[in-house]
Amino acid sequence: MSDNSANINWFPGHMTKAKRKIAEQITLVDAVAEILDARIPVSSQNPDLPELIGNKPHIVLLNKCDMADPKVTRDWISYYKDRGVVAIAVDSKSGAGVGEFKPQVLTVLSDKLKKYEEKGMSGKKLRVMVVGIPNVGKSSFINHLAGKSKAKVENRPGVTRGNQWYAVDEKLELLDTPGVLWPKFDSKTVGEHLAMTGAVADRILDTEFLAMRLIEILKAGYMPLITSRYGVEELSDDCYEALCAVGKKRGMMIRGGEVDTLRAANMLLEEFRNCKLGRITLEGIDFCA
Ligand code: G4P
């Protein structure tokens, strides 16, 4: 699935197809698990999803929480709770937090389970559709929950062939997103944040510009991380100067005593993506305002 991540060939037609498929398959599931990147919970959303989900119970998984600022992740969990939505922090790489998912599904679907029991259908399986943009961690999450064997469930009559169902246990099945649910690049900032985190290829944007935008965010909220990583106590308000300062500290010079800003930009973006600077969230709850 992550093959899609390097691809920025987003066409409205792709989205229409994915939306149609989701709308078709939504009737087969009891709930929807929306996987977001905890570092960019807004930009990793698909804004059309609420309409597609309708009244289906909905759980938000703030994935890659191992790379996100824990305090901001807690703020997001409260944010969703205040809006009646269960959100959990998950690290699908190590599996941390994944165990919280099933109990939350049972809680969210408790009314439905009660009804099943009353009708003598307590053995009925619960089905959850897992949705999320490419590279957000859907496969990793499903692998952790459904186990390495990813026990695939046979296609069912009336269900579009090729749908990926996975059995978690005898009570719970997961349906992988039918179709590729792209993020929406309808704001410049959304595109930048997706590129910074590596959700989409950064070649869509000028690398130095992207690094300068990242510096702006880091300066505002994570200056101590820059200081400890690069040994710069202060950074100029001019982000180009700031990028030069970081590059200089790393000895990234070219002839004439100038800083190789492209190298510095690539280094900064890579170090951010690999969490070398520390746990950083680009979008706090105020990003929604
Ligand atoms: P997708 O199905 O939604 O497209 O995403 P996928 O699970 O393929 O994950 C995309 C990349 O994100 C993978 O890295 C995966 O390991 C990483 N990833 C997923 N969840 C987490 C998480 O919670 N924390 C961290 N730190 N990483 C996560 P990759 O570099 O493409 O592959 P690899 O590192 O697994 O070899």
Short mmCIF file of C-alpha atoms and ligand atoms in Angstrom, two decimals:
data_model
loop_
_atom_site.label_atom_id
_atom_site.label_comp_id
_atom_site.label_asym_id
_atom_site.label_seq_id
_atom_site.Cartn_x
_atom_site.Cartn_y
_atom_site.Cartn_z
CA MET A 1 0.00 0.00 0.00
CA SER A 2 2.78 2.39 0.77
CA ASP A 3 3.67 2.33 -2.95
CA ASN A 4 1.01 4.96 -3.35
CA SER A 5 2.84 7.30 -1.05
CA ALA A 6 5.44 8.34 -3.56
CA ASN A 7 2.80 9.19 -6.06
CA ILE A 8 1.36 12.64 -6.25
CA ASN A 9 -0.72 11.91 -9.32
CA TRP A 10 -3.91 12.81 -7.62
CA PHE A 11 -6.90 13.15 -9.85
CA PRO A 12 -10.44 13.98 -8.81
CA GLY A 13 -11.46 10.82 -10.70
CA HIS A 14 -9.53 8.65 -8.23
CA MET A 15 -11.30 10.26 -5.36
CA THR A 16 -14.71 9.86 -6.95
CA LYS A 17 -14.03 6.14 -7.44
CA ALA A 18 -12.82 5.67 -3.88
CA LYS A 19 -15.78 7.57 -2.51
CA ARG A 20 -18.20 5.48 -4.54
CA LYS A 21 -16.62 2.26 -3.31
CA ILE A 22 -16.67 3.39 0.30
CA ALA A 23 -20.29 4.47 -0.01
CA GLU A 24 -21.15 1.02 -1.43
CA GLN A 25 -19.30 -0.94 1.22
CA ILE A 26 -20.20 1.17 4.23
CA THR A 27 -23.51 -0.66 4.53
CA LEU A 28 -21.58 -3.89 5.24
CA VAL A 29 -19.86 -2.65 8.37
CA ASP A 30 -20.90 -1.74 11.89
CA ALA A 31 -18.31 0.96 12.43
CA VAL A 32 -15.48 2.88 10.77
CA ALA A 33 -11.93 3.21 12.09
CA GLU A 34 -10.34 6.31 10.63
CA ILE A 35 -6.56 6.25 10.79
CA LEU A 36 -4.90 9.64 11.00
CA ASP A 37 -1.27 10.62 11.32
CA ALA A 38 -0.96 11.92 14.89
CA ARG A 39 1.57 14.53 13.66
CA ILE A 40 -0.93 16.02 11.19
CA PRO A 41 -4.44 14.98 12.29
CA VAL A 42 -6.06 17.61 10.10
CA SER A 43 -4.06 17.27 6.89
CA SER A 44 -4.18 13.46 6.98
CA GLN A 45 -7.98 13.52 7.02
CA ASN A 46 -10.18 13.18 4.06
CA PRO A 47 -12.73 15.95 4.48
CA ASP A 48 -15.40 13.97 2.59
CA LEU A 49 -15.31 11.12 5.08
CA PRO A 50 -17.92 12.43 7.56
CA GLU A 51 -20.46 12.57 4.75
CA LEU A 52 -19.55 9.04 3.62
CA ILE A 53 -19.66 7.65 7.14
CA GLY A 54 -23.03 9.22 7.94
CA ASN A 55 -24.30 7.93 11.27
CA LYS A 56 -21.98 4.93 11.51
CA PRO A 57 -20.09 4.73 14.78
CA HIS A 58 -16.62 6.10 14.21
CA ILE A 59 -13.31 5.59 16.01
CA VAL A 60 -10.27 7.74 15.32
CA LEU A 61 -6.82 6.18 15.52
CA LEU A 62 -4.04 8.71 15.98
CA ASN A 63 -1.34 6.56 14.44
CA LYS A 64 2.43 7.14 14.44
CA CYS A 65 1.95 8.53 17.94
CA ASP A 66 5.52 7.41 18.68
CA MET A 67 6.65 10.31 16.47
CA ALA A 68 4.11 12.87 17.65
CA ASP A 69 4.28 15.23 20.62
CA PRO A 70 2.53 13.24 23.42
CA LYS A 71 0.98 16.35 24.95
CA VAL A 72 -0.58 17.42 21.67
CA THR A 73 -1.83 13.88 21.05
CA ARG A 74 -3.59 14.02 24.42
CA ASP A 75 -5.13 17.36 23.40
CA TRP A 76 -6.45 15.74 20.23
CA ILE A 77 -7.93 12.82 22.17
CA SER A 78 -9.80 15.31 24.39
CA TYR A 79 -10.81 17.30 21.34
CA TYR A 80 -12.50 14.26 19.84
CA LYS A 81 -13.97 13.17 23.17
CA ASP A 82 -15.62 16.59 23.52
CA ARG A 83 -17.24 15.93 20.16
CA GLY A 84 -18.47 12.47 21.17
CA VAL A 85 -15.85 10.58 19.16
CA VAL A 86 -13.52 7.98 20.67
CA ALA A 87 -9.90 8.60 19.67
CA ILE A 88 -6.95 6.46 20.64
CA ALA A 89 -3.22 6.93 20.23
CA VAL A 90 -1.60 4.08 18.37
CA ASP A 91 1.89 3.12 17.26
CA SER A 92 1.27 0.53 14.59
CA LYS A 93 4.98 -0.02 14.10
CA SER A 94 5.57 -1.42 17.59
CA GLY A 95 1.93 -2.27 18.25
CA ALA A 96 1.68 0.04 21.28
CA GLY A 97 -1.91 1.08 21.87
CA VAL A 98 -3.32 -1.33 19.27
CA GLY A 99 -4.73 -3.49 22.09
CA GLU A 100 -7.02 -0.62 23.07
CA PHE A 101 -8.86 -0.82 19.78
CA LYS A 102 -11.08 -3.86 20.28
CA PRO A 103 -12.37 -2.84 23.74
CA GLN A 104 -13.22 0.57 22.26
CA VAL A 105 -15.08 -1.05 19.35
CA LEU A 106 -17.09 -3.08 21.86
CA THR A 107 -17.89 0.07 23.83
CA VAL A 108 -18.84 2.09 20.78
CA LEU A 109 -21.06 -0.74 19.54
CA SER A 110 -22.48 -1.74 22.93
CA ASP A 111 -26.08 -0.84 21.96
CA LYS A 112 -25.83 -2.91 18.83
CA LEU A 113 -24.34 -5.85 20.74
CA LYS A 114 -27.18 -5.67 23.24
CA LYS A 115 -29.71 -5.82 20.43
CA TYR A 116 -27.93 -8.83 18.92
CA GLU A 117 -28.06 -10.55 22.31
CA GLU A 118 -31.75 -9.83 22.71
CA LYS A 119 -32.37 -11.38 19.32
CA GLY A 120 -30.28 -14.42 20.24
CA MET A 121 -27.59 -13.38 17.75
CA SER A 122 -24.77 -12.86 20.23
CA GLY A 123 -22.35 -14.81 18.00
CA LYS A 124 -22.71 -12.27 15.18
CA LYS A 125 -19.40 -10.83 14.03
CA LEU A 126 -18.68 -7.14 14.22
CA ARG A 127 -17.24 -5.58 11.11
CA VAL A 128 -15.16 -2.45 10.98
CA MET A 129 -13.94 -0.60 7.89
CA VAL A 130 -10.42 0.78 8.22
CA VAL A 131 -9.96 3.98 6.26
CA GLY A 132 -7.06 6.33 5.83
CA ILE A 133 -4.91 8.07 3.27
CA PRO A 134 -1.96 6.19 1.70
CA ASN A 135 1.04 5.67 3.97
CA VAL A 136 -0.83 6.52 7.16
CA GLY A 137 -0.28 3.01 8.50
CA LYS A 138 -3.37 0.98 7.56
CA SER A 139 -1.44 -2.19 6.65
CA SER A 140 0.74 -1.93 9.74
CA PHE A 141 -2.32 -1.52 11.96
CA ILE A 142 -4.18 -4.42 10.36
CA ASN A 143 -1.05 -6.59 10.57
CA HIS A 144 -0.78 -5.97 14.27
CA LEU A 145 -4.41 -6.55 14.97
CA ALA A 146 -5.12 -9.45 12.65
CA GLY A 147 -1.72 -11.04 13.14
CA LYS A 148 1.08 -11.74 10.73
CA SER A 149 -0.96 -14.27 8.80
CA LYS A 150 -3.51 -11.53 8.04
CA ALA A 151 -6.11 -14.30 7.90
CA LYS A 152 -8.08 -13.18 4.90
CA VAL A 153 -11.76 -13.84 4.93
CA GLU A 154 -13.28 -15.25 1.76
CA ASN A 155 -15.16 -12.88 -0.49
CA ARG A 156 -18.80 -13.09 0.28
CA PRO A 157 -21.72 -13.26 -2.11
CA GLY A 158 -22.93 -9.77 -2.89
CA VAL A 159 -19.64 -8.26 -1.79
CA THR A 160 -17.42 -6.77 -4.47
CA ARG A 161 -14.60 -9.13 -5.35
CA GLY A 162 -11.22 -8.03 -4.21
CA ASN A 163 -12.43 -6.57 -0.95
CA GLN A 164 -9.91 -7.23 1.75
CA TRP A 165 -11.50 -8.66 4.87
CA TYR A 166 -9.33 -9.71 7.79
CA ALA A 167 -10.41 -11.75 10.79
CA VAL A 168 -9.10 -10.41 14.09
CA ASP A 169 -10.82 -13.18 16.04
CA GLU A 170 -14.13 -14.98 15.99
CA LYS A 171 -15.93 -11.75 16.94
CA LEU A 172 -14.29 -9.04 14.86
CA GLU A 173 -13.47 -8.54 11.18
CA LEU A 174 -11.76 -5.64 9.47
CA LEU A 175 -12.35 -4.37 5.96
CA ASP A 176 -9.42 -2.53 4.41
CA THR A 177 -10.30 0.75 2.65
CA PRO A 178 -11.96 -0.15 -0.61
CA GLY A 179 -10.05 2.16 -2.96
CA VAL A 180 -7.40 4.76 -2.40
CA LEU A 181 -8.61 7.54 -0.19
CA TRP A 182 -6.39 10.47 -1.06
CA PRO A 183 -5.96 13.45 1.19
CA LYS A 184 -7.27 16.72 -0.12
CA PHE A 185 -4.66 19.19 -1.26
CA ASP A 186 -7.06 22.04 -1.19
CA SER A 187 -4.90 24.22 0.98
CA LYS A 188 -1.26 25.05 0.52
CA THR A 189 -0.52 24.28 4.17
CA VAL A 190 -2.11 20.82 3.93
CA GLY A 191 0.14 19.99 0.97
CA GLU A 192 3.17 21.26 2.86
CA HIS A 193 2.43 19.23 5.99
CA LEU A 194 1.82 16.08 3.95
CA ALA A 195 5.15 16.60 2.20
CA MET A 196 7.02 17.37 5.44
CA THR A 197 5.89 14.11 7.02
CA GLY A 198 6.62 12.17 3.83
CA ALA A 199 2.97 11.25 3.24
CA VAL A 200 3.43 12.53 -0.28
CA ALA A 201 6.65 12.95 -2.24
CA ASP A 202 8.40 16.21 -1.42
CA ARG A 203 9.29 16.75 -5.06
CA ILE A 204 5.91 18.45 -5.39
CA LEU A 205 7.41 21.36 -3.52
CA ASP A 206 10.71 23.14 -3.51
CA THR A 207 12.84 21.35 -0.89
CA GLU A 208 14.44 24.49 0.53
CA PHE A 209 11.07 26.20 0.75
CA LEU A 210 9.61 23.18 2.55
CA ALA A 211 12.51 23.10 5.02
CA MET A 212 12.07 26.82 5.68
CA ARG A 213 8.37 26.28 6.38
CA LEU A 214 9.31 23.46 8.76
CA ILE A 215 11.78 25.76 10.53
CA GLU A 216 8.96 28.29 11.03
CA ILE A 217 6.87 25.64 12.83
CA LEU A 218 9.81 24.33 14.85
CA LYS A 219 10.85 27.82 15.89
CA ALA A 220 7.34 28.50 17.19
CA GLY A 221 6.95 25.32 19.24
CA TYR A 222 10.07 23.21 19.39
CA MET A 223 13.07 25.56 19.61
CA PRO A 224 14.74 23.50 22.42
CA LEU A 225 14.80 20.48 20.09
CA ILE A 226 16.63 22.50 17.44
CA THR A 227 19.05 23.85 20.00
CA SER A 228 19.92 20.44 21.34
CA ARG A 229 20.17 18.80 17.92
CA TYR A 230 22.06 21.50 16.00
CA GLY A 231 23.61 23.58 18.76
CA VAL A 232 22.01 26.83 17.62
CA GLU A 233 20.66 28.90 20.49
CA GLU A 234 18.65 31.30 18.38
CA LEU A 235 17.39 31.33 14.85
CA SER A 236 16.88 34.34 12.65
CA ASP A 237 13.30 35.33 11.86
CA ASP A 238 14.37 35.06 8.26
CA CYS A 239 13.89 31.33 7.64
CA TYR A 240 16.50 31.26 4.87
CA GLU A 241 19.07 32.63 7.32
CA ALA A 242 17.87 30.08 9.86
CA LEU A 243 18.34 27.24 7.38
CA CYS A 244 21.84 28.54 6.64
CA ALA A 245 22.63 28.58 10.37
CA VAL A 246 21.59 24.94 10.73
CA GLY A 247 23.57 23.94 7.62
CA LYS A 248 26.63 25.83 8.84
CA LYS A 249 26.55 24.01 12.17
CA ARG A 250 26.63 20.77 10.21
CA GLY A 251 29.54 21.97 8.08
CA MET A 252 27.49 21.91 4.88
CA MET A 253 29.55 24.49 3.05
CA ILE A 254 30.25 24.99 -0.59
CA ARG A 255 32.99 26.97 -2.29
CA GLY A 256 32.99 30.66 -1.47
CA GLY A 257 31.99 30.06 2.14
CA GLU A 258 28.31 29.68 1.36
CA VAL A 259 26.02 27.10 2.88
CA ASP A 260 24.74 24.27 0.70
CA THR A 261 21.11 25.04 1.50
CA LEU A 262 19.70 22.19 -0.55
CA ARG A 263 21.78 19.68 1.41
CA ALA A 264 20.82 21.38 4.66
CA ALA A 265 17.13 21.31 3.70
CA ASN A 266 17.23 17.62 2.80
CA MET A 267 19.04 16.83 6.04
CA LEU A 268 16.55 18.76 8.16
CA LEU A 269 13.52 17.17 6.49
CA GLU A 270 15.02 13.67 6.76
CA GLU A 271 15.90 14.16 10.41
CA PHE A 272 12.39 15.40 11.14
CA ARG A 273 10.82 12.44 9.32
CA ASN A 274 13.04 9.97 11.13
CA CYS A 275 12.19 11.56 14.46
CA LYS A 276 15.84 12.46 15.11
CA LEU A 277 14.81 15.91 16.35
CA GLY A 278 12.32 14.41 18.78
CA ARG A 279 8.58 13.94 18.88
CA ILE A 280 6.95 16.78 16.98
CA THR A 281 3.37 17.51 15.99
CA LEU A 282 2.80 19.99 13.20
CA GLU A 283 -0.90 20.51 13.85
CA GLY A 284 -2.28 21.22 17.31
CA ILE A 285 -6.00 21.54 17.97
CA ASP A 286 -5.76 25.27 17.21
CA PHE A 287 -4.99 24.28 13.60
CA CYS A 288 -8.71 23.54 13.24
CA ALA A 289 -9.73 27.03 14.27
P1 G4P B 1 -0.62 2.23 4.45
O1 G4P B 1 -1.01 0.79 4.50
O2 G4P B 1 -1.64 3.12 5.06
O3 G4P B 1 -0.20 2.71 3.10
O4 G4P B 1 0.68 2.40 5.39
P2 G4P B 1 1.73 1.30 5.89
O5 G4P B 1 1.15 0.44 6.94
O6 G4P B 1 2.33 0.63 4.68
O7 G4P B 1 2.81 2.24 6.59
C1 G4P B 1 3.54 3.21 5.86
C2 G4P B 1 4.87 3.46 6.56
O8 G4P B 1 4.63 4.00 7.87
C3 G4P B 1 5.70 2.19 6.80
O9 G4P B 1 7.07 2.57 6.76
C4 G4P B 1 5.35 1.80 8.21
O10 G4P B 1 6.34 1.02 8.86
C5 G4P B 1 5.26 3.18 8.86
N1 G4P B 1 4.36 3.18 10.02
C6 G4P B 1 3.09 2.76 10.09
N2 G4P B 1 2.57 2.96 11.29
C7 G4P B 1 3.57 3.53 12.04
C8 G4P B 1 3.64 4.00 13.39
O11 G4P B 1 2.69 3.96 14.18
N3 G4P B 1 4.85 4.53 13.77
C9 G4P B 1 5.91 4.63 12.93
N4 G4P B 1 7.04 5.17 13.41
N5 G4P B 1 5.86 4.21 11.65
C10 G4P B 1 4.70 3.68 11.21
P3 G4P B 1 7.97 2.29 5.52
O12 G4P B 1 9.20 3.08 5.71
O13 G4P B 1 7.18 2.50 4.26
O14 G4P B 1 8.27 0.78 5.64
P4 G4P B 1 9.01 -0.01 6.83
O15 G4P B 1 9.70 1.00 7.69
O16 G4P B 1 7.93 -0.72 7.56
O17 G4P B 1 9.92 -0.90 6.10
#
